[in-house]
C-alpha atoms as one frame of an Amber mdcrd trajectory, in Angstrom:
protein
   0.000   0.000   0.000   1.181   3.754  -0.512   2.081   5.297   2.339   1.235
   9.102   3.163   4.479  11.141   4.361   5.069  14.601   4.692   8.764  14.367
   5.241  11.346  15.816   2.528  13.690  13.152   0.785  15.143  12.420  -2.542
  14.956   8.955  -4.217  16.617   8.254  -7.353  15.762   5.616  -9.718  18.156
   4.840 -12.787  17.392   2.826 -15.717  19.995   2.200 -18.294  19.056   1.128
 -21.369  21.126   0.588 -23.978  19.418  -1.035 -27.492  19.802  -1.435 -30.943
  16.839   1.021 -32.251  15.596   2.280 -35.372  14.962   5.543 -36.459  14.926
   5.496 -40.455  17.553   7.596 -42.313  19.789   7.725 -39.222  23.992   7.088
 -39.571  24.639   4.393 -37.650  27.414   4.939 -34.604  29.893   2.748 -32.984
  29.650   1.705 -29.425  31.813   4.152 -28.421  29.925   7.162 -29.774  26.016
   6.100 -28.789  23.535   8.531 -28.272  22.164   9.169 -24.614  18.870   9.763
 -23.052  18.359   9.956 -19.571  15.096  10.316 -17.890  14.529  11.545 -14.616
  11.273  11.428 -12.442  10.808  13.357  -8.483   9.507  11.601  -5.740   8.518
   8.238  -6.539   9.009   5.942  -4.101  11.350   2.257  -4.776   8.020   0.525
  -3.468   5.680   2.046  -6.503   7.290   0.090  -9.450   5.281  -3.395 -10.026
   9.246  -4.530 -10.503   9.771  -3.595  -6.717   7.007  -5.702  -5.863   4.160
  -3.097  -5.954   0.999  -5.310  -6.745  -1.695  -1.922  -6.938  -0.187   0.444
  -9.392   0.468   0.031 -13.387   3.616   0.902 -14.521   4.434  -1.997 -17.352
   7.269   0.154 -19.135   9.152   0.460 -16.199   8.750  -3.198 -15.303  10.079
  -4.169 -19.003  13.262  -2.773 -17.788  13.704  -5.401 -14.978  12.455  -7.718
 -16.625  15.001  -7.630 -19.754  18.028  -6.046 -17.978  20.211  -5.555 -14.755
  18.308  -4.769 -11.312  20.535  -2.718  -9.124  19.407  -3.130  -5.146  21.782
  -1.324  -3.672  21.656   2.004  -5.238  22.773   5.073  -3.449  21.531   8.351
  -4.031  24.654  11.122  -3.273  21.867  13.304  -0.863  18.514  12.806   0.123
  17.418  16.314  -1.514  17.351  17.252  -4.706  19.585  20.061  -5.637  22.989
  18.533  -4.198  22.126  15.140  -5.638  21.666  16.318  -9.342  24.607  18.449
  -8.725  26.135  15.267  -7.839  24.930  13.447 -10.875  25.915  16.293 -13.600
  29.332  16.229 -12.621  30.211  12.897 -10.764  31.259  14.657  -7.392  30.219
  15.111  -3.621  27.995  17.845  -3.640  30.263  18.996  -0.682  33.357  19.406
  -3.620  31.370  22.229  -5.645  29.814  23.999  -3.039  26.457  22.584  -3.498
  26.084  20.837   0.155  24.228  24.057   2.667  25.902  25.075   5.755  22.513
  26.903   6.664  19.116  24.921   7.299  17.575  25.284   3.665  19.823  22.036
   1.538  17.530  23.322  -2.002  16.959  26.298  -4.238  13.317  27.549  -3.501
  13.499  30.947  -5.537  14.018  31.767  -8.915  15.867  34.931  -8.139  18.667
  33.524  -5.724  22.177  33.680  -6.671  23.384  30.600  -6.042  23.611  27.943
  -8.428  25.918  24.960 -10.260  28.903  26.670 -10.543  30.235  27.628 -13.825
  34.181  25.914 -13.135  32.727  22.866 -12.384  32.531  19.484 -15.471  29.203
  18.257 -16.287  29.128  15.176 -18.457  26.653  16.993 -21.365  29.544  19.972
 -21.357  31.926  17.151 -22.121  29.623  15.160 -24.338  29.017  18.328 -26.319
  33.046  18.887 -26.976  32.641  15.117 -28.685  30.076  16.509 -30.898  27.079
  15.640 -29.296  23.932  17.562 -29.378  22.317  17.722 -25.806  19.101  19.024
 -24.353  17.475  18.862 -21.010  13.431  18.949 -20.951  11.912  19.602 -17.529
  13.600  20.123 -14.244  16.740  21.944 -13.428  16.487  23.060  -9.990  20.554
  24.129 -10.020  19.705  28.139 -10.105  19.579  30.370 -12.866  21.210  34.357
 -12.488  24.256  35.792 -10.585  24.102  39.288 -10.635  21.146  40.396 -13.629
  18.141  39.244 -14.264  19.635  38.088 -17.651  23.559  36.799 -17.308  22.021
  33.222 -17.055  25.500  31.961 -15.423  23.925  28.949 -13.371  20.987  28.251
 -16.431  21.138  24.804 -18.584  22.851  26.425 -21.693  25.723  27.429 -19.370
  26.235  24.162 -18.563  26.638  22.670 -21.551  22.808  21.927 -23.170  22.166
  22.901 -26.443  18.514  23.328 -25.957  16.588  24.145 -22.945  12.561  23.624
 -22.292  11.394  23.481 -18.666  11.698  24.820 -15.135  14.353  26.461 -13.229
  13.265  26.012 -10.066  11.364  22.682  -8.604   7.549  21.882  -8.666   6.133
  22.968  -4.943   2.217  23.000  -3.810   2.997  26.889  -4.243   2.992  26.005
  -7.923  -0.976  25.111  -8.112  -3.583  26.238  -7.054  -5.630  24.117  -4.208
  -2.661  22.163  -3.173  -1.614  23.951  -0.289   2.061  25.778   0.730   5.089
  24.195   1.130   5.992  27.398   3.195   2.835  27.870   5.326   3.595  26.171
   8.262   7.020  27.450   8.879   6.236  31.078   7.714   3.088  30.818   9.621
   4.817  30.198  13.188   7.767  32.743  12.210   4.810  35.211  12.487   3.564
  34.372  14.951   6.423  34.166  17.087   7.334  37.693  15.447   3.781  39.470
  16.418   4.251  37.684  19.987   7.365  39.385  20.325   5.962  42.657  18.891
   2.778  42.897  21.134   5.191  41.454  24.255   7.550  44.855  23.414   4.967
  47.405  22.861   3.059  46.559  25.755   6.218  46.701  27.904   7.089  49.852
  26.470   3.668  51.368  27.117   3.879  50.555  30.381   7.007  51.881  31.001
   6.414  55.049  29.424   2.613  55.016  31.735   4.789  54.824  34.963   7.514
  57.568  33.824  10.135  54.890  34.186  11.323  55.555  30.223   9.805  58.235
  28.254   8.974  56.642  24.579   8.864  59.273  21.942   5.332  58.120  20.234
   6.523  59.171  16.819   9.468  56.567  16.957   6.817  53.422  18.089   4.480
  54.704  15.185   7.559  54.104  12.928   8.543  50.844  14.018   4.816  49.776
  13.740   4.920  50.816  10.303   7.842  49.496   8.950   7.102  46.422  10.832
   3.716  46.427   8.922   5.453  47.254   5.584   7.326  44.368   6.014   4.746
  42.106   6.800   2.534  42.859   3.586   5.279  42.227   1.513   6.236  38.679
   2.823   2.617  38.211   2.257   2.282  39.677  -1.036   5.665  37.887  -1.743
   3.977  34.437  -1.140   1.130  35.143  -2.456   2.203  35.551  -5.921   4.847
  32.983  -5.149   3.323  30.576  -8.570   4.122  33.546 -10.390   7.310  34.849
  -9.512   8.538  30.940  -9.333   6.653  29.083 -11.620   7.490  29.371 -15.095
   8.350  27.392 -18.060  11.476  28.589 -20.310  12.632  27.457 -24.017  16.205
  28.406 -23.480  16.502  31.884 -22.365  12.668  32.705 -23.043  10.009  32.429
 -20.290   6.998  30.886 -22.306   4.427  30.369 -19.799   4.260  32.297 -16.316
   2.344  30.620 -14.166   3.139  27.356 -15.640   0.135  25.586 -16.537   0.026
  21.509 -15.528  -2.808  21.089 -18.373  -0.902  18.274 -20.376   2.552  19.024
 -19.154   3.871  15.524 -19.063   2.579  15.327 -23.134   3.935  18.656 -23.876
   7.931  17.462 -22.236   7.229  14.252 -24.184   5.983  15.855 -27.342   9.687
  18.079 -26.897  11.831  14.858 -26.443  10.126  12.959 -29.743  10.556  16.012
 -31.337  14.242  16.878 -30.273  15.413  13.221 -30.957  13.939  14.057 -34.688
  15.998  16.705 -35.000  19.140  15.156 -34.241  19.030  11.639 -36.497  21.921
  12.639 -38.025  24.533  13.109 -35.603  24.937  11.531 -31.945  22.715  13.385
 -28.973  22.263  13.582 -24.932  18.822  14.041 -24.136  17.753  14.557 -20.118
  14.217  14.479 -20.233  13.637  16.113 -16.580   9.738  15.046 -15.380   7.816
  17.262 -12.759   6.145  13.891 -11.862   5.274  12.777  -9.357   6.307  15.577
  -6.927   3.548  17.841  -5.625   1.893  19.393  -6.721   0.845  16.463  -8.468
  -0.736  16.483 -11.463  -1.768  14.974 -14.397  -3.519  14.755 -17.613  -7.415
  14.143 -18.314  -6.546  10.942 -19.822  -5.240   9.816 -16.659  -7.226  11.178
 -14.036  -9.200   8.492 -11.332  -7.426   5.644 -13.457  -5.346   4.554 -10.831
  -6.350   2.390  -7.308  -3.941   5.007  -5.456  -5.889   8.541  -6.690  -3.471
  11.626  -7.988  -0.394  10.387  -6.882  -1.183   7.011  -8.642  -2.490   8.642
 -11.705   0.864  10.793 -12.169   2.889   7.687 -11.654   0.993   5.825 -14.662
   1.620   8.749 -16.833   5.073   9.094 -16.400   5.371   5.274 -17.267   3.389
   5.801 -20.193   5.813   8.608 -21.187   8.335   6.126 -21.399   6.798   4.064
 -23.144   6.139   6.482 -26.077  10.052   6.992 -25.958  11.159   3.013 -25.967
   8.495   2.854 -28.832  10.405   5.216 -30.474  13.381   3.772 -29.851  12.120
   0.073 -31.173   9.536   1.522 -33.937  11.832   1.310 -36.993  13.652  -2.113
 -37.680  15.618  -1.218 -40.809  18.686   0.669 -38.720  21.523   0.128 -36.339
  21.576   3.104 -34.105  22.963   2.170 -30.679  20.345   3.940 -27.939  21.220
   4.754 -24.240  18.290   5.419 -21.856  19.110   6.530 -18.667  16.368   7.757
 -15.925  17.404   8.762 -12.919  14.363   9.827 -10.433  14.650  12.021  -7.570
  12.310  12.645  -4.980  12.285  15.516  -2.389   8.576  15.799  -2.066   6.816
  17.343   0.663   3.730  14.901   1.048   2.826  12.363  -1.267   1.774   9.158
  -1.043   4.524   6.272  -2.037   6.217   3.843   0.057   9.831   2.783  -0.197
   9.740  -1.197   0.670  11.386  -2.032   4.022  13.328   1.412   4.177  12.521
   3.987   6.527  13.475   7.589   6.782  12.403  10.340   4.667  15.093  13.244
   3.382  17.335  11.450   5.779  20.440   9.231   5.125  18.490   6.702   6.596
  18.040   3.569   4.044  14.874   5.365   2.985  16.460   8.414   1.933  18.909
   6.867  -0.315  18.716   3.729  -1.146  16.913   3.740  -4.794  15.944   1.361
  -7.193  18.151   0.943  -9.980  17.303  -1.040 -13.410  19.885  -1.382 -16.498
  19.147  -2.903 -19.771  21.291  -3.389 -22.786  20.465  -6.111 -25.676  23.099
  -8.719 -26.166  25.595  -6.822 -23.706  24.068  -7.052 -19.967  22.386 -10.180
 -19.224  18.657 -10.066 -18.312  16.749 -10.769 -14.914  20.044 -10.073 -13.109
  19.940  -8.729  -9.595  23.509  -6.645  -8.237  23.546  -6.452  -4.890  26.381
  -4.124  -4.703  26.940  -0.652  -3.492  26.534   1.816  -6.910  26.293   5.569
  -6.880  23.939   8.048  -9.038  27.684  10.003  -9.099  28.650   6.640 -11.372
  26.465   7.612 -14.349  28.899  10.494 -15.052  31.840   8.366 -15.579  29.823
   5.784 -17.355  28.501   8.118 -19.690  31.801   9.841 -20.450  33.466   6.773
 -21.241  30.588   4.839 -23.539  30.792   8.345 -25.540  34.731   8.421 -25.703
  35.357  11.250 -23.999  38.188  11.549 -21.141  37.485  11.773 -17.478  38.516
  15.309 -15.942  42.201  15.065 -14.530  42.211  18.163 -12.590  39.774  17.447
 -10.169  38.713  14.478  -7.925  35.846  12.208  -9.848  34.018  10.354  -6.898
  31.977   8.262  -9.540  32.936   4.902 -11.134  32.368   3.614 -14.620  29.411
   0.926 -14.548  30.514  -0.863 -17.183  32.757  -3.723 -15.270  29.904  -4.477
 -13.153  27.366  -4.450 -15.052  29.413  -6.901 -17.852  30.245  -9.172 -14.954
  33.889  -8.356 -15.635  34.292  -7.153 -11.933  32.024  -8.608  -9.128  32.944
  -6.223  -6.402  31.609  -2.842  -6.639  34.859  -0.150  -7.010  33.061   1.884
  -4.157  34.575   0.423  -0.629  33.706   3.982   1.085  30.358   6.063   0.344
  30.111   8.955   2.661  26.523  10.305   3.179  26.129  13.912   3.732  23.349
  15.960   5.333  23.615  19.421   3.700  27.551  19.791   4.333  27.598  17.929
   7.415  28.984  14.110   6.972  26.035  12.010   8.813  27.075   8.489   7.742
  29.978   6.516   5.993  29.296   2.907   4.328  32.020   0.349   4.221  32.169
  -2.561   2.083  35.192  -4.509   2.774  36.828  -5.751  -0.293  36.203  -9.997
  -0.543  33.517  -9.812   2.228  29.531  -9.747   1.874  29.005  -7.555   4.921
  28.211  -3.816   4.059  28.807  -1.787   7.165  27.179   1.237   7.805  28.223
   4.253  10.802  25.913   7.089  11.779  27.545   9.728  13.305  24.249  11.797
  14.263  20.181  10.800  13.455  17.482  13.872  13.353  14.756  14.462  16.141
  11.708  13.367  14.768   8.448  15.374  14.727   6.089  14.397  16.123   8.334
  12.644  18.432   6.896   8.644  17.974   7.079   9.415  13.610   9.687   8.461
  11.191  10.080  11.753   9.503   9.883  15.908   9.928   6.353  16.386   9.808
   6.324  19.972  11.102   8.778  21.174   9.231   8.690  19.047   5.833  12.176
  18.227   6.283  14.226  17.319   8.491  17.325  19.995   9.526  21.131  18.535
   9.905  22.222  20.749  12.851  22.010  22.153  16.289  18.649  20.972  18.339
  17.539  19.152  15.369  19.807  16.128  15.368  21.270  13.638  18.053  25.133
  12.696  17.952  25.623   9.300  18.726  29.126   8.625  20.433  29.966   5.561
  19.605  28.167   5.980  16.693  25.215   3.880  15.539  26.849   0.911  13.544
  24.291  -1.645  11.146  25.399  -4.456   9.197  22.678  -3.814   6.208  23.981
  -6.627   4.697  21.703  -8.816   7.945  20.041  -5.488   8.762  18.392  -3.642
   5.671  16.201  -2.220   7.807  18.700  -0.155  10.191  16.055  -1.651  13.218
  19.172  -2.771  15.584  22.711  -0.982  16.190  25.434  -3.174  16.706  26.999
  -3.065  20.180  30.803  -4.282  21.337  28.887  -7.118  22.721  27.307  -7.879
  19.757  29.809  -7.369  17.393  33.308  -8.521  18.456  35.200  -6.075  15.725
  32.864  -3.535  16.431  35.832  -0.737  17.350  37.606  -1.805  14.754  34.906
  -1.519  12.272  34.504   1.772  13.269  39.004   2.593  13.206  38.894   1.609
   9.828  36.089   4.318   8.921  37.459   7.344  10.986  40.653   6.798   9.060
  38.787   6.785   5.422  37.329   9.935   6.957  39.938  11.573   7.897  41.410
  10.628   3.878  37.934  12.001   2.141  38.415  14.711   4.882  41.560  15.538
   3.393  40.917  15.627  -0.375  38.495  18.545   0.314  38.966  22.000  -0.551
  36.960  25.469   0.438  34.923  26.515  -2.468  31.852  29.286  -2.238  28.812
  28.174  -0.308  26.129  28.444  -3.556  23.261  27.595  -0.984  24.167  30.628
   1.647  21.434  32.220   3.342  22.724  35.616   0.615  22.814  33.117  -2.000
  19.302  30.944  -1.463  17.033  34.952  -0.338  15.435  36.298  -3.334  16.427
  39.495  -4.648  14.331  41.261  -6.543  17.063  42.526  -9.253  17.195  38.623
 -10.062  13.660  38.507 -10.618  12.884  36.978 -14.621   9.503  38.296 -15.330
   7.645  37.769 -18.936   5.746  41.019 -18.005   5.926  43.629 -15.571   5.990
  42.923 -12.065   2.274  45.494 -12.181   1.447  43.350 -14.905   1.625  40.098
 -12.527   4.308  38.839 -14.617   2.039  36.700 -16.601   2.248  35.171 -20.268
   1.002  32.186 -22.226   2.678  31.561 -25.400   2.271  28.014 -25.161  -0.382
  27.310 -27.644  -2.884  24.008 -26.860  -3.998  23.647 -30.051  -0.176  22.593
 -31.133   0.167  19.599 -28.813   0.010  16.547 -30.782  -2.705  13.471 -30.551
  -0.697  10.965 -28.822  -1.581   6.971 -28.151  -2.450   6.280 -24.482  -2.804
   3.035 -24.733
């Protein structure tokens, strides 16, 4: 059954396909040189595929993927949020390495006029796929910040980063975004004010009553003042939030904002409809395509063909779409017989929702580096090259599919900088049956929560946690209050000893190991601290891109299609131009 949570988390789901397709008049390309497509979904949890044992909701694409290629069960999402893991997956690194791991409480960009972003210095593979002649695009979600210092230098935007062609969102899809679904920011802003007019009333009335007994003579003019500004203040916060869906929620073709609000009417057909129609364009010469969905984060949505067909209501609905979506694309992959073009699909999901309903198997622990949080179902499938209805039980990284991508497209790895990620490949072709990752350090925000250690030539898979967060409500499993749950100060517990789990017995994380229990237990836990103190080592400082001055919006950043007076609103998204497309 789906489970309702209302903690934040990222999951991350990668299927790698890679087929002999057709697409007529197409030049065929070596194995070396194979075009790329990588497809990436928010929030769906590893229990909503029927391949992860999910008996209630339809996703038959998906499943054709296990079925006919490589399941991955120990697949490890770099963070449990969204912005540092795709940081993480762009460019094969720790998000901690480019800045992209928050010192402050906030670990994602939530404005479209912050200034902090993916920086410009750092590799992604589509900037190095597009030096080997590649054509790239990303559809959908960026989430990695847009502007510096203008409204218009675009140094943190998709086309700075080495896509060709941009169509999509900036930012991430919140319950701001549409109307009826609530506020991601309600509760917290709610109790901020009300702590702030607490403290106001508490001061005035003291100062009143000062001034009433001569003890402090208050010059009227100077409380009428602070009352105002105060008040000033206050309507624009509201006025801020308020029109959050339309200072935040746009859709872009490259530099252009098309659509401000965005509009969910047929989104998931219109960012399929611009991945059938960019892999048209490009038969002729080799292409990256990320095709970035919105689903099935909320605000969920989803189209009128899909509505109440589902046993799990929106959040079911959204899910069948976006398996339906790849379905059109294998279709298109498999539709034309007569050619040898050698296809990768790749789709990596993240989820960082806020509530939705999904479940994640036996793992606990929403936007936590709890099993839950990051552990993330992984399926591979390649025709004649990776053995179907194989199950890997081996530590793997979303920071692998850089390497593994570079390499399959002949490109060189970066040799000025460390690459955290591994090439896939060995694995995958059985030619190695140890995973290259014997560390995997877990981060929450910048803050290194837990360290995995798989012992070369052993089964075990051992797994410290230096610190766990305080729950809320106190007897949950997640950061109900707050949506997600905060790395520092009163938030968390330090363990010392740390918590230690063998996941290869305990999956579940239900019973720390003790000396008693485990007779190398301190040195289990030597040979850690020393790889920590090594991965300590290898890091450099580097700008903070998710600051407190870096995540505010600032009004000079502000991208509006309009006016600001003119409620920054446009539609030139036309409906008449979407295409009839098969549902079936």
């Amino acid at each position: 059954h789906l489970l309702l949570h209302t903690r934040k988390k990222m999951i991350q789901l990668l299927f790698l396909i890679i087929c002999q397709c057709a697409i007529r008049n197409v030049h065929s390309h070596n194995i070396s040189n194979p075009n790329v497509i990588l497809l990436m979904a928010d929030d769906l949890g590893i229990g909503d595929l029927g391949c992860y044992g999910n008996r209630t909701l339809r996703t038959p694409n998906i499943d054709r993927l296990a079925k006919d290629g490589v399941t991955l069960t120990q697949h490890i999402a770099a963070s449990p949020l969204c912005t540092p893991s795709r940081a993480a997956f762009l460019t094969g690194r720790y998000p901690i390495r480019s800045g992209m791991a928050a010192h402050s409480r906030v670990g994602v960009f939530l404005f479209s006029a912050s200034s902090g972003g993916l920086p410009s210095e750092e590799i992604t593979f589509s900037k190095l796929l597009k030096q080997r002649g590649y054509s790239t695009a990303l559809i959908g979600k960026w989430h990695l910040g847009m502007n510096c210092e203008s409204s218009n230098d675009f140094c943190h935007h998709p086309l700075n980063h080495g896509f060709d062609y941009f169509y999509g969102i900036t930012v991430t899809n919140l319950r701001d975004c549409k109307l009826g679904q609530g506020s991601v920011f309600l509760k917290g802003i709610g109790k901020s004010i009300s702590t702030l007019m607490e403290t106001i009333g508490i001061t005035l009335v003291s100062l009143a009553t000062v001034h009433l007994i001569g003890f402090l003579k208050i010059p009227f003019r100077a409380l009428g003042y602070c009352l105002l500004i105060t008040a000033i203040l206050l309507l624009a916060l509201f006025f801020f939030f308020y029109n959050y869906r339309y200072l935040n929620c746009f859709l872009m073709r490259n530099h252009q904002i098309i659509q401000q609000p965005l509009s969910y009417e047929n989104l998931t057909q219109r960012l399929t409809k611009e991945a059938i129609q960019f892999i048209g364009r490009n038969t002729n010469a080799p292409f990256l395509l990320v095709l970035s969905y919105l689903h099935v984060h909320t605000a969920l949505h989803a189209s009128k063909k899909f509505i109440g067909k589902s046993k799990h209501g929106l959040y079911g609905d959204a899910v069948e779409e976006m398996d339906w979506s790849v379905g059109m694309l294998l279709s298109l992959a498999a539709g034309c017989p007569n050619s040898n073009l050698q296809c990768i699909l790749m789709a990596n999901v993240h989820s960082d929702s806020q509530i939705s309903r999904k479940t994640n198997g036996i793992f606990s622990g929403k936007s936590t580096n709890w099993e839950g949080g990051i552990r993330v179902p992984g399926l591979l499938f390649w025709s004649g090259v990776i053995e179907a209805g194989t199950h890997i039980d081996e530590p793997t990284s979303n920071m692998d599919i850089f390497p593994t991508v570079i390499k399959l497209a002949g490109a060189e790895l970066p040799s000025d900088r460390i690459i955290d990620g591994h090439d896939l490949m060995p694995l995958l072709q059985g030619k190695i049956i140890q995973s290259k990752h014997e560390f995997l350090f877990h981060y929450c925000n910048a803050y290194l929560n837990a360290v995995r250690w798989h012992p070369r030539n052993s089964d075990s898979v051992w797994k410290v946690i230096f610190f766990t967060p305080n729950f809320n409500p106190e007897d949950s499993n997640g950061c109900y209050d707050s949506h997600v749950c905060f790395c520092s100060g009163r938030s968390v517990t330090h363990h010392d000893p740390p918590l230690l789990f063998d996941l290869s017995r305990d999956p579940e994380e239900k019973v720390p190991l003790t000396p008693e229990m485990e007779s190398h237990f301190y040195e289990i836990l030597y040979v850690i601290q020393q790889a920590v103190h090594n991965h300590t080592k290898s890091l450099h400082a580097v700008p903070d891109q998710l600051s407190w001055n870096n995540l505010l919006w600032k009004p000079w950043l502000q991208v509006c299609c309009s006016t600001l007076f003119q409620s920054c609103y446009c539609d030139y998204e036309s409906k008449e131009n979407l295409p009839e497309m098969h549902f079936g």
